[in-house]
XYZ file of N, CA, C and O in Angstrom:
216
model
N 37.932 36.658 114.491
C 37.761 36.701 113.058
C 38.891 35.924 112.380
O 38.630 35.235 111.397
N 40.100 36.050 112.912
C 41.223 35.328 112.306
C 41.010 33.829 112.383
O 41.245 33.120 111.409
N 40.548 33.353 113.540
C 40.340 31.914 113.718
C 39.277 31.383 112.762
O 39.354 30.244 112.307
N 38.296 32.203 112.440
C 37.206 31.784 111.548
C 37.450 32.217 110.110
O 36.607 32.002 109.242
N 38.604 32.849 109.863
C 38.997 33.303 108.525
C 37.932 34.202 107.897
O 37.545 34.047 106.746
N 37.470 35.158 108.700
C 36.487 36.138 108.229
C 37.178 37.493 108.131
O 37.804 37.950 109.077
N 37.057 38.118 106.986
C 37.724 39.398 106.753
C 36.792 40.566 107.074
O 35.580 40.410 107.180
N 37.392 41.730 107.187
C 36.606 42.943 107.384
C 35.719 43.180 106.169
O 34.582 43.639 106.306
N 36.211 42.832 105.003
C 35.425 42.984 103.776
C 34.146 42.159 103.851
O 33.082 42.617 103.432
N 34.233 40.956 104.404
C 33.047 40.107 104.530
C 32.010 40.737 105.458
O 30.816 40.609 105.229
N 32.475 41.399 106.510
C 31.547 42.088 107.410
C 30.806 43.194 106.660
O 29.607 43.378 106.845
N 31.524 43.910 105.829
C 30.902 44.976 105.035
C 29.971 44.393 103.971
O 28.841 44.847 103.804
N 30.432 43.387 103.270
C 29.674 42.785 102.178
C 28.354 42.177 102.666
O 27.340 42.249 101.981
N 28.373 41.592 103.862
C 27.183 40.946 104.414
C 26.333 41.895 105.257
O 25.428 41.451 105.955
N 26.659 43.174 105.205
C 25.901 44.222 105.898
C 25.836 44.004 107.413
O 24.838 44.330 108.047
N 26.911 43.460 107.964
C 26.996 43.291 109.407
C 27.363 44.633 110.037
O 26.832 45.013 111.074
N 28.288 45.339 109.410
C 28.695 46.678 109.851
C 28.851 47.561 108.628
O 29.003 47.075 107.510
N 28.850 48.881 108.859
C 29.142 49.815 107.775
C 30.572 50.335 107.956
O 31.258 49.972 108.906
N 31.008 51.168 107.039
C 32.388 51.682 107.089
C 32.672 52.439 108.384
O 33.749 52.298 108.973
N 31.716 53.241 108.806
C 31.897 54.034 110.016
C 32.064 53.133 111.250
O 32.947 53.357 112.075
N 31.237 52.113 111.344
C 31.317 51.197 112.481
C 32.609 50.395 112.440
O 33.242 50.175 113.474
N 33.000 49.974 111.269
C 34.252 49.239 111.131
C 35.423 50.100 111.579
O 36.335 49.620 112.273
N 35.393 51.368 111.248
C 36.439 52.291 111.681
C 36.445 52.412 113.211
O 37.495 52.435 113.830
N 35.274 52.464 113.803
C 35.158 52.545 115.268
C 35.739 51.279 115.918
O 36.395 51.354 116.946
N 35.495 50.142 115.319
C 36.044 48.888 115.847
C 37.571 48.884 115.776
O 38.241 48.454 116.716
N 38.097 49.362 114.667
C 39.561 49.419 114.502
C 40.206 50.316 115.557
O 41.326 50.056 115.997
N 39.494 51.380 115.941
C 40.033 52.343 116.910
C 39.645 52.009 118.353
O 39.895 52.798 119.255
N 39.021 50.850 118.557
C 38.561 50.426 119.890
C 37.618 51.442 120.517
O 37.678 51.702 121.710
N 36.746 52.008 119.708
C 35.748 52.952 120.204
C 34.432 52.221 120.464
O 34.290 51.037 120.130
N 33.481 52.919 121.046
C 32.194 52.326 121.398
C 31.403 51.918 120.163
O 31.456 52.580 119.133
N 30.660 50.823 120.311
C 29.717 50.376 119.289
C 28.368 50.134 119.960
O 28.284 50.035 121.186
N 27.325 50.018 119.173
C 26.000 49.795 119.742
C 25.810 48.320 120.079
O 26.528 47.445 119.578
N 24.809 48.066 120.907
C 24.475 46.675 121.231
C 23.966 45.935 120.002
O 24.192 44.731 119.864
N 23.290 46.641 119.131
C 22.826 46.020 117.896
C 24.007 45.535 117.059
O 23.984 44.417 116.529
N 25.038 46.336 116.958
C 26.238 45.936 116.224
C 26.890 44.730 116.888
O 27.292 43.784 116.213
N 26.964 44.759 118.187
C 27.544 43.635 118.926
C 26.747 42.357 118.666
O 27.316 41.292 118.432
N 25.428 42.476 118.674
C 24.577 41.311 118.407
C 24.806 40.778 116.997
O 24.928 39.568 116.790
N 24.882 41.676 116.019
C 25.116 41.254 114.630
C 26.455 40.532 114.492
O 26.553 39.509 113.814
N 27.483 41.085 115.130
C 28.801 40.455 115.080
C 28.765 39.061 115.708
O 29.324 38.111 115.155
N 28.113 38.953 116.848
C 28.031 37.665 117.539
C 27.297 36.625 116.705
O 27.724 35.476 116.614
N 26.210 37.028 116.099
C 25.452 36.085 115.264
C 26.270 35.668 114.035
O 26.310 34.494 113.672
N 26.923 36.624 113.407
C 27.697 36.327 112.207
C 28.914 35.466 112.523
O 29.247 34.546 111.783
N 29.586 35.761 113.628
C 30.797 35.037 114.001
C 30.512 33.797 114.842
O 31.431 33.056 115.176
N 29.242 33.606 115.210
C 28.835 32.478 116.052
C 29.660 32.455 117.349
O 30.365 31.495 117.654
N 29.560 33.563 118.087
C 30.295 33.688 119.337
C 29.447 34.444 120.354
O 28.309 34.803 120.062
N 30.002 34.689 121.518
C 29.311 35.444 122.559
C 29.941 36.828 122.688
O 31.077 37.028 122.241
N 29.253 37.764 123.320
C 29.843 39.082 123.536
C 31.176 39.027 124.290
O 32.076 39.819 124.023
N 31.304 38.075 125.196
C 32.564 37.936 125.934
C 33.739 37.598 125.034
O 34.893 37.863 125.384
N 33.471 37.012 123.896
C 34.533 36.703 122.935
C 35.003 37.953 122.182
O 36.083 37.959 121.606
N 34.174 38.993 122.200
C 34.454 40.197 121.413
C 34.937 41.358 122.274
O 35.875 42.061 121.903
N 34.260 41.578 123.398
C 34.572 42.769 124.204
C 35.375 42.403 125.445
O 35.272 41.301 125.965
N 36.158 43.369 125.885
C 36.931 43.236 127.120
C 36.757 44.520 127.902
O 36.908 45.604 127.359
N 36.440 44.397 129.187
C 36.294 45.566 130.035
C 37.631 45.901 130.658
O 38.391 45.024 131.047
N 37.908 47.197 130.738
C 39.179 47.646 131.369
C 38.892 48.298 132.673
O 37.927 48.903 132.916
């Protein structure tokens, strides 16, 4: 998001995520595949760019 200069506010404004999901992302908690797909489409990236397995 930093590289593309996209803010958390833009994610909310464009209905990519809601407040609850944004909070989950901040806390590194689980999100749905639908949310992941929306983020990837909006950010023009792949899931590998967003998630990391531990």
